[in-house]
């Protein structure tokens, strides 16, 4: 009978080892499943919160849509033309700049005023 004790003890030890291994796997699977469910619940909560916010924004945009169309129709076009004013330039320089901006050549019949130290200020 003693020759059967050693193989039986080895089989019992192997069975206990396999049972422990299997129980540990079940435990790890249970922990992973719990973490996965918690993550999924957090995702679902965030999605539902974002969905409520999106619905509120869409409802508000639906109310504002008419105002947007009215504002767009109100402004047709805005054109800015550069107009040079006399700040530190003389009358002839202003005339030359305005002619250049309009795409005209300056009139050669109108002579330019001679340069002076201080440009006269017209009233």
Short mmCIF file of C-alpha atoms in Angstrom, two decimals:
data_model
loop_
_atom_site.label_atom_id
_atom_site.label_comp_id
_atom_site.label_asym_id
_atom_site.label_seq_id
_atom_site.Cartn_x
_atom_site.Cartn_y
_atom_site.Cartn_z
CA UNK A 1 0.00 0.00 0.00
CA UNK A 2 2.91 2.34 0.56
CA UNK A 3 3.84 2.21 -3.10
CA UNK A 4 0.41 3.71 -3.96
CA UNK A 5 0.68 6.50 -1.39
CA UNK A 6 3.30 8.49 -3.29
CA UNK A 7 1.47 8.54 -6.66
CA UNK A 8 -1.84 9.29 -4.90
CA UNK A 9 -0.21 12.17 -2.98
CA UNK A 10 1.33 13.46 -6.23
CA UNK A 11 -2.07 13.28 -7.96
CA UNK A 12 -3.75 15.08 -5.05
CA UNK A 13 -1.05 17.75 -5.08
CA UNK A 14 -1.39 18.17 -8.87
CA UNK A 15 -5.19 18.35 -8.54
CA UNK A 16 -4.91 20.99 -5.80
CA UNK A 17 -2.45 22.95 -7.94
CA UNK A 18 -4.76 22.84 -10.98
CA UNK A 19 -7.80 23.77 -8.85
CA UNK A 20 -5.91 26.74 -7.38
CA UNK A 21 -4.78 27.80 -10.83
CA UNK A 22 -8.37 27.62 -12.13
CA UNK A 23 -9.74 29.53 -9.10
CA UNK A 24 -7.10 32.25 -9.59
CA UNK A 25 -8.11 32.57 -13.27
CA UNK A 26 -11.76 32.92 -12.28
CA UNK A 27 -10.84 35.57 -9.73
CA UNK A 28 -8.79 37.58 -12.26
CA UNK A 29 -11.59 37.28 -14.84
CA UNK A 30 -14.05 38.53 -12.24
CA UNK A 31 -11.88 41.57 -11.47
CA UNK A 32 -11.44 42.35 -15.19
CA UNK A 33 -15.19 42.06 -15.74
CA UNK A 34 -15.89 44.39 -12.81
CA UNK A 35 -13.42 46.97 -14.14
CA UNK A 36 -14.86 46.66 -17.65
CA UNK A 37 -18.42 47.14 -16.40
CA UNK A 38 -17.38 50.19 -14.35
CA UNK A 39 -15.67 51.67 -17.40
CA UNK A 40 -18.72 50.99 -19.57
CA UNK A 41 -21.00 52.62 -16.99
CA UNK A 42 -18.77 55.71 -16.93
CA UNK A 43 -18.82 55.85 -20.73
CA UNK A 44 -22.61 55.47 -20.81
CA UNK A 45 -23.04 58.21 -18.21
CA UNK A 46 -20.77 60.57 -20.17
CA UNK A 47 -22.59 59.81 -23.43
CA UNK A 48 -25.99 60.44 -21.88
CA UNK A 49 -24.75 63.72 -20.37
CA UNK A 50 -23.29 64.81 -23.71
CA UNK A 51 -26.51 63.77 -25.45
CA UNK A 52 -28.59 65.94 -23.12
CA UNK A 53 -26.25 68.88 -23.72
CA UNK A 54 -26.39 68.34 -27.49
CA UNK A 55 -30.19 68.25 -27.42
CA UNK A 56 -30.30 71.53 -25.48
CA UNK A 57 -27.87 73.16 -27.92
CA UNK A 58 -29.84 71.91 -30.94
CA UNK A 59 -33.08 73.24 -29.47
CA UNK A 60 -31.48 76.64 -28.85
CA UNK A 61 -29.99 76.73 -32.36
CA UNK A 62 -33.40 75.94 -33.83
CA UNK A 63 -34.77 79.02 -32.06
CA UNK A 64 -31.92 81.22 -33.29
CA UNK A 65 -32.02 80.07 -36.90
CA UNK A 66 -34.55 82.74 -37.97
CA UNK A 67 -32.45 85.54 -36.45
CA UNK A 68 -29.37 84.28 -38.25
CA UNK A 69 -31.08 84.51 -41.64
CA UNK A 70 -32.30 88.04 -40.96
CA UNK A 71 -28.82 89.19 -39.94
CA UNK A 72 -27.25 87.64 -43.05
CA UNK A 73 -29.72 89.45 -45.32
CA UNK A 74 -29.10 92.77 -43.60
CA UNK A 75 -25.46 93.11 -44.67
CA UNK A 76 -24.96 92.97 -48.40
CA UNK A 77 -21.47 94.30 -49.01
CA UNK A 78 -19.03 96.62 -47.40
CA UNK A 79 -16.35 98.36 -49.45
CA UNK A 80 -13.48 100.34 -48.05
CA UNK A 81 -11.57 102.76 -50.21
CA UNK A 82 -8.38 104.27 -48.93
CA UNK A 83 -8.68 108.04 -48.70
CA UNK A 84 -5.47 109.84 -47.92
CA UNK A 85 -5.88 112.79 -45.65
CA UNK A 86 -3.37 115.39 -44.83
CA UNK A 87 -1.59 114.50 -41.65
CA UNK A 88 2.00 115.27 -42.47
CA UNK A 89 1.93 115.38 -46.27
CA UNK A 90 1.56 118.42 -48.46
CA UNK A 91 -1.32 119.10 -50.85
CA UNK A 92 0.67 117.89 -53.88
CA UNK A 93 1.62 114.63 -52.17
CA UNK A 94 -2.01 113.99 -51.24
CA UNK A 95 -3.07 114.68 -54.84
CA UNK A 96 -0.39 112.28 -56.18
CA UNK A 97 -1.44 109.55 -53.75
CA UNK A 98 -5.13 109.96 -54.60
CA UNK A 99 -4.33 109.87 -58.33
CA UNK A 100 -2.27 106.71 -57.85
CA UNK A 101 -5.05 105.07 -55.79
CA UNK A 102 -7.61 105.92 -58.49
CA UNK A 103 -5.31 104.61 -61.23
CA UNK A 104 -4.92 108.02 -62.92
CA UNK A 105 -1.76 109.65 -64.14
CA UNK A 106 -1.00 113.00 -62.53
CA UNK A 107 -1.83 116.01 -64.68
CA UNK A 108 1.46 117.40 -66.04
CA UNK A 109 -0.15 120.81 -66.58
CA UNK A 110 -0.46 121.29 -62.81
CA UNK A 111 3.03 122.01 -61.50
CA UNK A 112 4.08 120.74 -58.13
CA UNK A 113 4.77 123.28 -55.43
CA UNK A 114 8.42 123.77 -54.57
CA UNK A 115 9.66 121.94 -51.50
CA UNK A 116 9.86 124.02 -48.38
CA UNK A 117 10.98 123.32 -44.86
CA UNK A 118 7.47 123.51 -43.51
CA UNK A 119 4.53 122.62 -45.69
CA UNK A 120 1.79 125.25 -45.64
CA UNK A 121 -1.37 124.26 -43.84
CA UNK A 122 -4.52 124.94 -45.92
CA UNK A 123 -7.57 126.18 -44.05
#
